[in-house]
PDB file of N, CA and C in Angstrom:
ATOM      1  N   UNK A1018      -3.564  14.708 -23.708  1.00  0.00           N
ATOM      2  CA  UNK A1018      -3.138  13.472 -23.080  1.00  0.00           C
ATOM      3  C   UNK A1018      -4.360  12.640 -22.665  1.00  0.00           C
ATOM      4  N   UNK A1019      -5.615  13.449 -22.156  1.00  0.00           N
ATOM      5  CA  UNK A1019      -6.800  12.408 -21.782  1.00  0.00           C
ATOM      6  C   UNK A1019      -7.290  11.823 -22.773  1.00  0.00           C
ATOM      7  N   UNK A1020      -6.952  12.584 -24.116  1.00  0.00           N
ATOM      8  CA  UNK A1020      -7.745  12.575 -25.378  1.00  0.00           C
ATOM      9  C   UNK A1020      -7.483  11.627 -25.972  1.00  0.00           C
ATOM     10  N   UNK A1021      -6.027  11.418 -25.973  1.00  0.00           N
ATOM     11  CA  UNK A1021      -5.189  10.473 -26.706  1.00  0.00           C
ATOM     12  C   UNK A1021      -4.914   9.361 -25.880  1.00  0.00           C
ATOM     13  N   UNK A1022      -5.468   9.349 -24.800  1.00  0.00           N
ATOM     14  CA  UNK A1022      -5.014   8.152 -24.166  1.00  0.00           C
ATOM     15  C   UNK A1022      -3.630   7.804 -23.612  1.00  0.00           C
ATOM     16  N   UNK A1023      -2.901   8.193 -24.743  1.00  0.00           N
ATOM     17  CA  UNK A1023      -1.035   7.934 -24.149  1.00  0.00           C
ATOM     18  C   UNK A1023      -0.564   9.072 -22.967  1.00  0.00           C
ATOM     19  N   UNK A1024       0.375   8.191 -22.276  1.00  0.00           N
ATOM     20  CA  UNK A1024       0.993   8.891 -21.379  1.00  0.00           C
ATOM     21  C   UNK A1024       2.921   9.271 -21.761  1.00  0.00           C
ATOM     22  N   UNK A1025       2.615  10.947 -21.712  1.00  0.00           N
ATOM     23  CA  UNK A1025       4.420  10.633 -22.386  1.00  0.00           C
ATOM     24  C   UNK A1025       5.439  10.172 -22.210  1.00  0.00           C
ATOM     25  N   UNK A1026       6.491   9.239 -22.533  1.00  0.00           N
ATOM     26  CA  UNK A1026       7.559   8.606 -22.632  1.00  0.00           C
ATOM     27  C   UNK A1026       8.484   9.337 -21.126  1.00  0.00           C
ATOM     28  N   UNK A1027       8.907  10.563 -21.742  1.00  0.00           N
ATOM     29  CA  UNK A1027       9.507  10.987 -20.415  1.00  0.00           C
ATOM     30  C   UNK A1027       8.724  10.912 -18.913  1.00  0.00           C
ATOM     31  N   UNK A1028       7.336  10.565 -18.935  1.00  0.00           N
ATOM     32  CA  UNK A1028       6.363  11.017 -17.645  1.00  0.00           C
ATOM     33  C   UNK A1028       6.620   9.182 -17.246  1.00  0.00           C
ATOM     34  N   UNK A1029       7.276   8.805 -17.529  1.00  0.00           N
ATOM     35  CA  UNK A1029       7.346   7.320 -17.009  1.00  0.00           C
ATOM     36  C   UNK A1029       8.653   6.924 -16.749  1.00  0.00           C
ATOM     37  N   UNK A1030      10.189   7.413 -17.106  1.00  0.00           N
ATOM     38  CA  UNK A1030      11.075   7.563 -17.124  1.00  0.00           C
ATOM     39  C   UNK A1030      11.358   7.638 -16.183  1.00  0.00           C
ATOM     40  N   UNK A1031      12.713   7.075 -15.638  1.00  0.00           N
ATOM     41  CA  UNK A1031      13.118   7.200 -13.800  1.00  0.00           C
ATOM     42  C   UNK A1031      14.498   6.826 -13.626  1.00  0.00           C
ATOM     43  N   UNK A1032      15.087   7.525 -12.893  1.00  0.00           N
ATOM     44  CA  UNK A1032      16.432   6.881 -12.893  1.00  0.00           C
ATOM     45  C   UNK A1032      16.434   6.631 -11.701  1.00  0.00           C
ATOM     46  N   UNK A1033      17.075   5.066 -11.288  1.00  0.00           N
ATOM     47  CA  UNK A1033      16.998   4.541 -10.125  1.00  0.00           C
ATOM     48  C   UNK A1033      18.609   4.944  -9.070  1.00  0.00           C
ATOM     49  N   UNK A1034      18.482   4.947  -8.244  1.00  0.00           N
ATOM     50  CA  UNK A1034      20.177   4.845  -7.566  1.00  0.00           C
ATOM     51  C   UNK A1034      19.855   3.748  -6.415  1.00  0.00           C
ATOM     52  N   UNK A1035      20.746   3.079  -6.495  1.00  0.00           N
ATOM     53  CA  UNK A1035      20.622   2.289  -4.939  1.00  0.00           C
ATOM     54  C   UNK A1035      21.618   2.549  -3.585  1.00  0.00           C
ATOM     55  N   UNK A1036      21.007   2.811  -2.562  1.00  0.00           N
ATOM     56  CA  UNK A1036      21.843   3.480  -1.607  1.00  0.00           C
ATOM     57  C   UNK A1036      21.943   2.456  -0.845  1.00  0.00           C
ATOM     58  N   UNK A1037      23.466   2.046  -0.244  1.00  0.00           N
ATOM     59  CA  UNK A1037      23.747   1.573   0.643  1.00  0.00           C
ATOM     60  C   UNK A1037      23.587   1.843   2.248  1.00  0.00           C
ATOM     61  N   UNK A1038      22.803   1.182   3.219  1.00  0.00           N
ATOM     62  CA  UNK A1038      22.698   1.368   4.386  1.00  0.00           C
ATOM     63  C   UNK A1038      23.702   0.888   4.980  1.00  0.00           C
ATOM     64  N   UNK A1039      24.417   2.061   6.342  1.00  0.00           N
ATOM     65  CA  UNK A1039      25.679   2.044   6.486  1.00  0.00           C
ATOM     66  C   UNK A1039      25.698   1.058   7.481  1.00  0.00           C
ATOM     67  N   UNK A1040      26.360   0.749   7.818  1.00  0.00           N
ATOM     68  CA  UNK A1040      27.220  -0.319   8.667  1.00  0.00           C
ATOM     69  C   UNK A1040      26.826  -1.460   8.416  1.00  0.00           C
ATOM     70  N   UNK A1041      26.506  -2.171   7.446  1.00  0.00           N
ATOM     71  CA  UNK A1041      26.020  -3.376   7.062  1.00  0.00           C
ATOM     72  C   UNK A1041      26.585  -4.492   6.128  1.00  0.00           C
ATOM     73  N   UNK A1042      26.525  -5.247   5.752  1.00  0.00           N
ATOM     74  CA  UNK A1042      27.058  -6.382   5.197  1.00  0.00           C
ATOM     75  C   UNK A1042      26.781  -5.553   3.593  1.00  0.00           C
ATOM     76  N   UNK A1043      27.513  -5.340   2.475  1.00  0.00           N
ATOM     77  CA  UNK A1043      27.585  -4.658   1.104  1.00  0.00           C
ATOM     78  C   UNK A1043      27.005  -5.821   0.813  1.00  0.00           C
ATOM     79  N   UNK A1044      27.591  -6.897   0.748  1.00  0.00           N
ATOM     80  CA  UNK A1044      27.382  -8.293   0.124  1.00  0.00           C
ATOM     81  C   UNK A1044      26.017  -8.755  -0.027  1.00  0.00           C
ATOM     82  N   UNK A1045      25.291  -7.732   0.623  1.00  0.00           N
ATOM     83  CA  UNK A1045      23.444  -8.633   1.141  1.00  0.00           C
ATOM     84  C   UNK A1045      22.531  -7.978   0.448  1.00  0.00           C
ATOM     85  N   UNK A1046      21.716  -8.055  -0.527  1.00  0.00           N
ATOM     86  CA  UNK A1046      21.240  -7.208  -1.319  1.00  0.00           C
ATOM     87  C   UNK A1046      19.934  -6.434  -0.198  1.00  0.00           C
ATOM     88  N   UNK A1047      19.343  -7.211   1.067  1.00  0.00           N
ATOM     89  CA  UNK A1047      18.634  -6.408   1.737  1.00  0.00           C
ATOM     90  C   UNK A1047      19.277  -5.298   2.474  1.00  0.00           C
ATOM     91  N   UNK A1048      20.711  -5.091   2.102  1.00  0.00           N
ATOM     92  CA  UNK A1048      21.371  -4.167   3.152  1.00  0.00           C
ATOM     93  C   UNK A1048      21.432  -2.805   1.584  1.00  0.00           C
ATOM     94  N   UNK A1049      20.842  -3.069   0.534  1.00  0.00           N
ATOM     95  CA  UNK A1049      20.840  -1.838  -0.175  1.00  0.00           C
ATOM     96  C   UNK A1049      19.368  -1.152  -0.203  1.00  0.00           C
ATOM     97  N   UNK A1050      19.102  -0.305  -0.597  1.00  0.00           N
ATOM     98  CA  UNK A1050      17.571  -0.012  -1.196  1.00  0.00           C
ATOM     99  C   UNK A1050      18.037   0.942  -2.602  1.00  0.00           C
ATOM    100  N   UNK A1051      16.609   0.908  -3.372  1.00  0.00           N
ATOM    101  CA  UNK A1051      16.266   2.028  -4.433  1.00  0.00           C
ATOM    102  C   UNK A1051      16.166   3.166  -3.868  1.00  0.00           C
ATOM    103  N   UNK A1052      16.310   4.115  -4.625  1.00  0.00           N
ATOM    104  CA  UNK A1052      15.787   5.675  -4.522  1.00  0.00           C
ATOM    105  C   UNK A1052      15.046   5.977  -6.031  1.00  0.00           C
ATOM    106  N   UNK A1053      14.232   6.151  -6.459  1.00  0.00           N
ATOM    107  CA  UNK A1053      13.285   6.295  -7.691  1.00  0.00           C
ATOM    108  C   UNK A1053      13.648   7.875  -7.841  1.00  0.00           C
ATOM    109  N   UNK A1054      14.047   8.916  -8.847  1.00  0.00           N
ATOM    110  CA  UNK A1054      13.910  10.149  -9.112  1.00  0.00           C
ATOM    111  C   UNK A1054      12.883  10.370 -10.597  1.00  0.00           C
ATOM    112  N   UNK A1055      11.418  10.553 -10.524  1.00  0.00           N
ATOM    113  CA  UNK A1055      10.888  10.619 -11.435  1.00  0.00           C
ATOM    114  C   UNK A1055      10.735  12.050 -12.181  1.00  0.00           C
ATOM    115  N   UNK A1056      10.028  12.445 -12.844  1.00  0.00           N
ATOM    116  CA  UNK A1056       9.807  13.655 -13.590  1.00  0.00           C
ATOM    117  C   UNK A1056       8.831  13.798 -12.726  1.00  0.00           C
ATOM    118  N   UNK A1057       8.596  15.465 -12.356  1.00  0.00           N
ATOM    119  CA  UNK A1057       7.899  15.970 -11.439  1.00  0.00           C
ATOM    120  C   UNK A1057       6.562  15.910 -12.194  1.00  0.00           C
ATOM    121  N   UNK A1058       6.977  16.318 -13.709  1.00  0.00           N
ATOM    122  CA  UNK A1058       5.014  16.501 -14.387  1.00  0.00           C
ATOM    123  C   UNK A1058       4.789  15.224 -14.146  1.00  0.00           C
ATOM    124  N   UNK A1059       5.478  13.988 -14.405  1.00  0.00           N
ATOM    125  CA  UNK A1059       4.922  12.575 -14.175  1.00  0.00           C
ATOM    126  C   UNK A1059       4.416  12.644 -12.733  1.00  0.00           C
ATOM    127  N   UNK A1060       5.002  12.639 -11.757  1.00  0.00           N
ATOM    128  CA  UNK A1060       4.218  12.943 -10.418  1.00  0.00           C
ATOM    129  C   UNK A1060       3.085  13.495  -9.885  1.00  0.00           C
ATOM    130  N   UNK A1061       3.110  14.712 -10.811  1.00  0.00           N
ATOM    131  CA  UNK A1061       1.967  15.149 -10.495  1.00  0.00           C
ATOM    132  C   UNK A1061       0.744  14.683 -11.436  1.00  0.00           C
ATOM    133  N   UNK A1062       1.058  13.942 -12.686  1.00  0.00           N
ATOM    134  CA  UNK A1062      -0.086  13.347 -13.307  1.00  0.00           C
ATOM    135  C   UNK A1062      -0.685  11.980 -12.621  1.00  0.00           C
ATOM    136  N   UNK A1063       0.583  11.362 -11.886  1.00  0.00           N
ATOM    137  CA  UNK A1063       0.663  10.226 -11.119  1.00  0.00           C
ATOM    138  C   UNK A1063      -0.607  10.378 -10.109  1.00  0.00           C
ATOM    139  N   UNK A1064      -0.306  11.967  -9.177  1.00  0.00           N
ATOM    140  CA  UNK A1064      -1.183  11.576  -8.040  1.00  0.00           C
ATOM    141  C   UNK A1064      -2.623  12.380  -8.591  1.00  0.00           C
ATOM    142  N   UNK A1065      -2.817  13.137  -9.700  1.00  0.00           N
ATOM    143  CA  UNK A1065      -3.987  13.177 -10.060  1.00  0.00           C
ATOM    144  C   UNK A1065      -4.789  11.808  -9.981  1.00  0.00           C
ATOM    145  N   UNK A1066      -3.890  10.894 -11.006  1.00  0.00           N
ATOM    146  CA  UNK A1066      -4.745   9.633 -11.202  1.00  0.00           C
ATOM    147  C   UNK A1066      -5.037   9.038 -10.152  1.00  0.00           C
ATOM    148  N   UNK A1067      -3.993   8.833  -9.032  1.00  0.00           N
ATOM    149  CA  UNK A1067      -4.247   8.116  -7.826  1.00  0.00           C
ATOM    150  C   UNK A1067      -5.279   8.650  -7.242  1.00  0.00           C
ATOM    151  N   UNK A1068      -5.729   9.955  -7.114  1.00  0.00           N
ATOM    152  CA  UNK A1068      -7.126  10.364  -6.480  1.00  0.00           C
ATOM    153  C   UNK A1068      -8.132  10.109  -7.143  1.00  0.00           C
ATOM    154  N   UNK A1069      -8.473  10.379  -8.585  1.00  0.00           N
ATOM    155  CA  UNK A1069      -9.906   9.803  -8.983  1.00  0.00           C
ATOM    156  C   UNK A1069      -9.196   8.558  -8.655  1.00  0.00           C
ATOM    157  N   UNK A1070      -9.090   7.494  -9.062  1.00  0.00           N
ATOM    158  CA  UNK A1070      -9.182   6.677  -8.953  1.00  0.00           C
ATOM    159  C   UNK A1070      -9.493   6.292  -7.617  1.00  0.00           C
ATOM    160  N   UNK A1071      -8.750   6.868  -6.663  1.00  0.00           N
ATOM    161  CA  UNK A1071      -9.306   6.253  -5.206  1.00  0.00           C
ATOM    162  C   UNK A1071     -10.867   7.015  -4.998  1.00  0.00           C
ATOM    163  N   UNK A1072     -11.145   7.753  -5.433  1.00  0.00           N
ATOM    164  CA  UNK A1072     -12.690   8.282  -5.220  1.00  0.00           C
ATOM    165  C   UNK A1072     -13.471   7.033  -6.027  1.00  0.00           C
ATOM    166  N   UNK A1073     -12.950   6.852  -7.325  1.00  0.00           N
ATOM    167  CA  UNK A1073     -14.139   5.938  -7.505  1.00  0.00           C
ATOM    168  C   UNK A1073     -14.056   5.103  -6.672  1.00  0.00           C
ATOM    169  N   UNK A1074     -12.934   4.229  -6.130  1.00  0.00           N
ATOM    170  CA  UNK A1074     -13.125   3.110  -5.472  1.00  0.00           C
ATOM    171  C   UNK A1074     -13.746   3.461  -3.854  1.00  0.00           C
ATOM    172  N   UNK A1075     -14.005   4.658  -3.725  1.00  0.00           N
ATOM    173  CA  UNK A1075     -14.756   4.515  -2.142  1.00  0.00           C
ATOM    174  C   UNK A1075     -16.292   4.616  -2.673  1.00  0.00           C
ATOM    175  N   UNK A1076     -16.770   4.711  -4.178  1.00  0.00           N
ATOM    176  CA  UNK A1076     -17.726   4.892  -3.818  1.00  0.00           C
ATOM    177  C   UNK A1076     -18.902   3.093  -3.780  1.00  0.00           C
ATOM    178  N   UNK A1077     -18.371   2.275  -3.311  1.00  0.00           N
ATOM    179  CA  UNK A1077     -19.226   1.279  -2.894  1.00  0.00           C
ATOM    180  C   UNK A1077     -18.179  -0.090  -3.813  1.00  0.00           C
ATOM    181  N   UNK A1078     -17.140   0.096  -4.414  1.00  0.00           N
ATOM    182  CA  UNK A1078     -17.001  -0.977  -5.366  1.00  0.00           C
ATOM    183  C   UNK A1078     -15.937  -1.809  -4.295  1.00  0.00           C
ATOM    184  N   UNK A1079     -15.456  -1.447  -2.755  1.00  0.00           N
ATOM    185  CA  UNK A1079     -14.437  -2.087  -2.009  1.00  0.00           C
ATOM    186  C   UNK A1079     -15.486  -2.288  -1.114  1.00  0.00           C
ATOM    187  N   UNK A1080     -15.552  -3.889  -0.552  1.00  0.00           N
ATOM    188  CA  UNK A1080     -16.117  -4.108   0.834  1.00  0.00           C
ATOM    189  C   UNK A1080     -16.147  -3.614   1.596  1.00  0.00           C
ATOM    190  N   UNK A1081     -16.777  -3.308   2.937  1.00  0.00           N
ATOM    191  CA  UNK A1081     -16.008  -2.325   4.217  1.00  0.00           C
ATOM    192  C   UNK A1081     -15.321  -3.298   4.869  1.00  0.00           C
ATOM    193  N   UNK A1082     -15.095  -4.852   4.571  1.00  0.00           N
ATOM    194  CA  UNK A1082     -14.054  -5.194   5.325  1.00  0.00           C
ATOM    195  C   UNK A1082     -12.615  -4.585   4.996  1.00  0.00           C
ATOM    196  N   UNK A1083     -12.601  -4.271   3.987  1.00  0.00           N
ATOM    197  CA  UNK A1083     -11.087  -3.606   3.223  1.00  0.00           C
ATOM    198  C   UNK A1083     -10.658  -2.684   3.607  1.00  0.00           C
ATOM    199  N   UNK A1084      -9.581  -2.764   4.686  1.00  0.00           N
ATOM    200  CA  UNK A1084      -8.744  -1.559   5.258  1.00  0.00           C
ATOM    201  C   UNK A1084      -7.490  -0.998   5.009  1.00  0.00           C
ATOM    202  N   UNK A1085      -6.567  -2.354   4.264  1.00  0.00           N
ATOM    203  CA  UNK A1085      -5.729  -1.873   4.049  1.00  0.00           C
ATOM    204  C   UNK A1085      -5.810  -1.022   2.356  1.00  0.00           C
ATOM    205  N   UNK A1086      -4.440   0.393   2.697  1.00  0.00           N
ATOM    206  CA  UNK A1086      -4.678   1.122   1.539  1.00  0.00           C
ATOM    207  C   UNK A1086      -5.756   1.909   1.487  1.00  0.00           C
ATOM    208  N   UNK A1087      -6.812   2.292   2.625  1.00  0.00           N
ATOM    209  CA  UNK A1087      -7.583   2.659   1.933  1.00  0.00           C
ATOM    210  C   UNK A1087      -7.649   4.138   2.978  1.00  0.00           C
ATOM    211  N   UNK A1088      -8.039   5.756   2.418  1.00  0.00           N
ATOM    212  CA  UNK A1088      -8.207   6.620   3.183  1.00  0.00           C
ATOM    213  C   UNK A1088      -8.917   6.674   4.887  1.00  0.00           C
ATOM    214  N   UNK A1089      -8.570   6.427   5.860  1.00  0.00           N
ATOM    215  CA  UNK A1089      -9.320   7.177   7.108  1.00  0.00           C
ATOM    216  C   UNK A1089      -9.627   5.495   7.936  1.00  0.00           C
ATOM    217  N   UNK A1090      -9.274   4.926   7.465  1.00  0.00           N
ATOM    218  CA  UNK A1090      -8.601   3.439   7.711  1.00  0.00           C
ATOM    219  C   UNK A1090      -7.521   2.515   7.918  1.00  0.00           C
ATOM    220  N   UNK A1091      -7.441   2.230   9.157  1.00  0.00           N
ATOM    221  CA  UNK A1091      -6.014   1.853   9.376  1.00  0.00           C
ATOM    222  C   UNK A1091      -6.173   0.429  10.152  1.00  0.00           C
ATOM    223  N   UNK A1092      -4.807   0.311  10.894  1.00  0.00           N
ATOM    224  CA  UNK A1092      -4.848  -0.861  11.467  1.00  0.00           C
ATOM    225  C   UNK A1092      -5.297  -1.275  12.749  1.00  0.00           C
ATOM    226  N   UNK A1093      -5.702   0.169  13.744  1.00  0.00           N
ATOM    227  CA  UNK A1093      -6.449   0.189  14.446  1.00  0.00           C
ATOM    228  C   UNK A1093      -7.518  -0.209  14.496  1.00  0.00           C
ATOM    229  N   UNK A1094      -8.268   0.176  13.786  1.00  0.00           N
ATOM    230  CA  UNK A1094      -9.543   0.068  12.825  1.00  0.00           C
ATOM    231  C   UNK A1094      -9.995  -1.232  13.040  1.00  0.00           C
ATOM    232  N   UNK A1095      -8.821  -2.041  12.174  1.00  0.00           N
ATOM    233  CA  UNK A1095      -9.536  -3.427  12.146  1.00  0.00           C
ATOM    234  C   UNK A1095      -8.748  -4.509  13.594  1.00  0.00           C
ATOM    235  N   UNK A1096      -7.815  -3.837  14.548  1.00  0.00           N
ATOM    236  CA  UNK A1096      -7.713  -4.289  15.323  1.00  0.00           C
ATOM    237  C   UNK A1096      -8.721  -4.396  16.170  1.00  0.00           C
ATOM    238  N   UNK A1097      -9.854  -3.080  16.374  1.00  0.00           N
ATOM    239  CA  UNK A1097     -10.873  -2.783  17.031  1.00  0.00           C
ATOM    240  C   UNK A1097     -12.385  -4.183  16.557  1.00  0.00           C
ATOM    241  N   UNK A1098     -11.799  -3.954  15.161  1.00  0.00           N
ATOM    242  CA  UNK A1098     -13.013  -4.959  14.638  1.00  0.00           C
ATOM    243  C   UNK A1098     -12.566  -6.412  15.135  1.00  0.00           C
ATOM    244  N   UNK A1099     -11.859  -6.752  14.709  1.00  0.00           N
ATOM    245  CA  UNK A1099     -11.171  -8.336  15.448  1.00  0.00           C
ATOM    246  C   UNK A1099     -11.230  -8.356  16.541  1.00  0.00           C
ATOM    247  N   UNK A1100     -11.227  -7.663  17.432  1.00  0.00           N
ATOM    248  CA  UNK A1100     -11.575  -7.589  19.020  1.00  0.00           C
ATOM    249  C   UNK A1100     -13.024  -7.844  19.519  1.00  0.00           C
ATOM    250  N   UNK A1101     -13.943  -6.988  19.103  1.00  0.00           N
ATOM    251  CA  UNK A1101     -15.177  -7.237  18.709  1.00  0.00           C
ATOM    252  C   UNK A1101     -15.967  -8.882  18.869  1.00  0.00           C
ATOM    253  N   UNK A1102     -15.246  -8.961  17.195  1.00  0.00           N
ATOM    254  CA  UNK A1102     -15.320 -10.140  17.005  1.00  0.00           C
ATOM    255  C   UNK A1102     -15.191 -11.422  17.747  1.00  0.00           C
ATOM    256  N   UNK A1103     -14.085 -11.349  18.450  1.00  0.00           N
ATOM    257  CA  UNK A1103     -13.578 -12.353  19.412  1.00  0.00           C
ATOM    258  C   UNK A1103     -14.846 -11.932  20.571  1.00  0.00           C
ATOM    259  N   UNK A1104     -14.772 -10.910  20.552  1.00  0.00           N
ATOM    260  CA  UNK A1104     -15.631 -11.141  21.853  1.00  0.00           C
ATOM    261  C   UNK A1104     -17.054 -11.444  22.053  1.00  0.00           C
ATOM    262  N   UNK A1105     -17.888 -11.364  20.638  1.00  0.00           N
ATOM    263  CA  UNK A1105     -19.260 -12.101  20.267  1.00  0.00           C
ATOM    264  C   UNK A1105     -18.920 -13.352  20.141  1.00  0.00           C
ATOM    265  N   UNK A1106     -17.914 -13.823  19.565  1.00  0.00           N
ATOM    266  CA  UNK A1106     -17.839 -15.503  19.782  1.00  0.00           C
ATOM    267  C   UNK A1106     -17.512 -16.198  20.595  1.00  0.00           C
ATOM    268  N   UNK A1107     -17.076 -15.095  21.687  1.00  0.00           N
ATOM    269  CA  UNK A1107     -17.258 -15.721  23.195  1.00  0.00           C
ATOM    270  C   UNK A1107     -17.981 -15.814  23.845  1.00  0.00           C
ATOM    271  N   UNK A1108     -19.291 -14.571  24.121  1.00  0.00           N
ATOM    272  CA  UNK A1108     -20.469 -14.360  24.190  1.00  0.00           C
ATOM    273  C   UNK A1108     -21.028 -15.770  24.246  1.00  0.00           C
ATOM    274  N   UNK A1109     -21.391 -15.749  22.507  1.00  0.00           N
ATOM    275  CA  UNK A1109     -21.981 -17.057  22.249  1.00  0.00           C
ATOM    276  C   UNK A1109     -21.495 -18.479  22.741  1.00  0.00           C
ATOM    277  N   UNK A1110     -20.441 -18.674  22.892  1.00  0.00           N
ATOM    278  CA  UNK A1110     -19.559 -19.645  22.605  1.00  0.00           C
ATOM    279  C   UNK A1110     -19.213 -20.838  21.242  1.00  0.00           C
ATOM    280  N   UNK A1111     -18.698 -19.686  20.618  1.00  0.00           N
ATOM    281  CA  UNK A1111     -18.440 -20.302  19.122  1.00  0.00           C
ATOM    282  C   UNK A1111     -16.945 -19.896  18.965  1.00  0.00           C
ATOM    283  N   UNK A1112     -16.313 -20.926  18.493  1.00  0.00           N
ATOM    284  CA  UNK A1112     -15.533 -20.941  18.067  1.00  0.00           C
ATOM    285  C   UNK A1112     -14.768 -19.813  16.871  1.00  0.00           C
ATOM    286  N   UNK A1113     -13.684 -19.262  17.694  1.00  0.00           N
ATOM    287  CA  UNK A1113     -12.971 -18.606  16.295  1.00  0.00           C
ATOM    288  C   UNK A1113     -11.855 -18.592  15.830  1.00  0.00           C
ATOM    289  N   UNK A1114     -11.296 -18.549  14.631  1.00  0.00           N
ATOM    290  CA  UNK A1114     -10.238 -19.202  14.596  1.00  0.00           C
ATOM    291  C   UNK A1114      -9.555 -17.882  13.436  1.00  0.00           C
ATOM    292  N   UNK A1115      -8.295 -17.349  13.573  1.00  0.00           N
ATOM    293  CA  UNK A1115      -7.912 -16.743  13.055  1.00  0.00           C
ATOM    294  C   UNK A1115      -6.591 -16.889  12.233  1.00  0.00           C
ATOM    295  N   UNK A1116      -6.076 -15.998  11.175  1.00  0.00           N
ATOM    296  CA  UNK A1116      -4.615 -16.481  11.093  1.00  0.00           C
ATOM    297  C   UNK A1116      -4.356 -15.189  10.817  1.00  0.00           C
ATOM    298  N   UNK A1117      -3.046 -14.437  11.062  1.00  0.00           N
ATOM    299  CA  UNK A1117      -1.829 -13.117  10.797  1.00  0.00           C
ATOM    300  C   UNK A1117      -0.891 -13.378  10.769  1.00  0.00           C
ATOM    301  N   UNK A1118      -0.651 -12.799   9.380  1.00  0.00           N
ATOM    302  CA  UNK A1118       0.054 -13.145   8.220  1.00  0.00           C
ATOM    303  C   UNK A1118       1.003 -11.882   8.183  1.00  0.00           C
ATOM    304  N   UNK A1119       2.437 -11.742   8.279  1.00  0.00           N
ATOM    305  CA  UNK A1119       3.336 -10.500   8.435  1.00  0.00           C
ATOM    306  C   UNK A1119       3.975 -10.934   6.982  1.00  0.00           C
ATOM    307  N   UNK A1120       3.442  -9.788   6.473  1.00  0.00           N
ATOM    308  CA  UNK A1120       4.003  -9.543   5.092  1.00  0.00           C
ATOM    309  C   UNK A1120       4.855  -8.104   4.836  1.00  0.00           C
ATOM    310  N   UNK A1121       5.646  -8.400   6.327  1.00  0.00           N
ATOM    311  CA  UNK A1121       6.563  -7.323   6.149  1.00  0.00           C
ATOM    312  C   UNK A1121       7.802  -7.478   4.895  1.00  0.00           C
ATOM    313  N   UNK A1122       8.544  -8.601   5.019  1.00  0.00           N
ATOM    314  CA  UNK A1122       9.650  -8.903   3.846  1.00  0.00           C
ATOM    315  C   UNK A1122       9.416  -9.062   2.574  1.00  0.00           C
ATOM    316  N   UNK A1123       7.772  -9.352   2.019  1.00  0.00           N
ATOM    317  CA  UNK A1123       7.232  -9.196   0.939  1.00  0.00           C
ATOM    318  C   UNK A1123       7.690  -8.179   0.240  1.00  0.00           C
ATOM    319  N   UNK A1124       7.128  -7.205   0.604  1.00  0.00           N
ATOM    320  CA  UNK A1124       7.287  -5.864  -0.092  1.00  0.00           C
ATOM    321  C   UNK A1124       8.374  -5.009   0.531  1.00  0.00           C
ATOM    322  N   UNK A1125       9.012  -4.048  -0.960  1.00  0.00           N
ATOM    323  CA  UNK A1125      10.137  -3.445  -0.563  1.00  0.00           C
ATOM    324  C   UNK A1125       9.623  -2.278   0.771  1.00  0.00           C
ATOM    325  N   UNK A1126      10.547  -2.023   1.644  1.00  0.00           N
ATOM    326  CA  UNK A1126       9.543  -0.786   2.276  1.00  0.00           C
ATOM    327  C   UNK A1126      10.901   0.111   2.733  1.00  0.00           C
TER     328      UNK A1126
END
């Protein structure tokens, strides 16, 4: 499979179900979600790849501003850093100006 490059047909295959959350409007498509059931060898080839791949990317190719997604980094993290921040540009007295952005409804979750 590394050799050949292809990944097999069944290792990508998925059958979806959508489950209704109970007491809710049927009619509203945010009141359903997916359930994904994949092939387990696909899974486990899945999170092979997801680890090299996240190793290469810690080794210098992501900014250290980049927190989200990334191992041992969270939102603390950069709450701590934005805090910081605000508070050297008060120090100084410079202006800072921010914007947060809730991209909760974006993505399915």
């Amino acid at each position: 499979m590394w050799h050949q490059e292809q990944v097999p047909q069944d290792f990508k295959d998925n059958i979806i179900v959508h489950l209704y959350k109970k007491n809710r409007n049927r009619q509203l498509c945010d009141n359903h979600r997916g359930i994904s059931f994949l092939n387990i060898d696909g899974k486990i080839f899945a999170r092979i790849l997801l680890n090299r791949f996240n190793a290469h990317l810690e080794q210098g190719l992501l900014p250290e501003s980049q927190y989200c997604f990334r191992r041992h980094r969270g939102t603390i993290d950069m709450i701590f850093a934005t805090r910081q921040l605000q508070e050297k540009c008060q120090e100084m007295q410079i202006h800072l100006y921010t914007t947060f952005v809730d991209l909760t409804k974006a993505f399915d979750t």
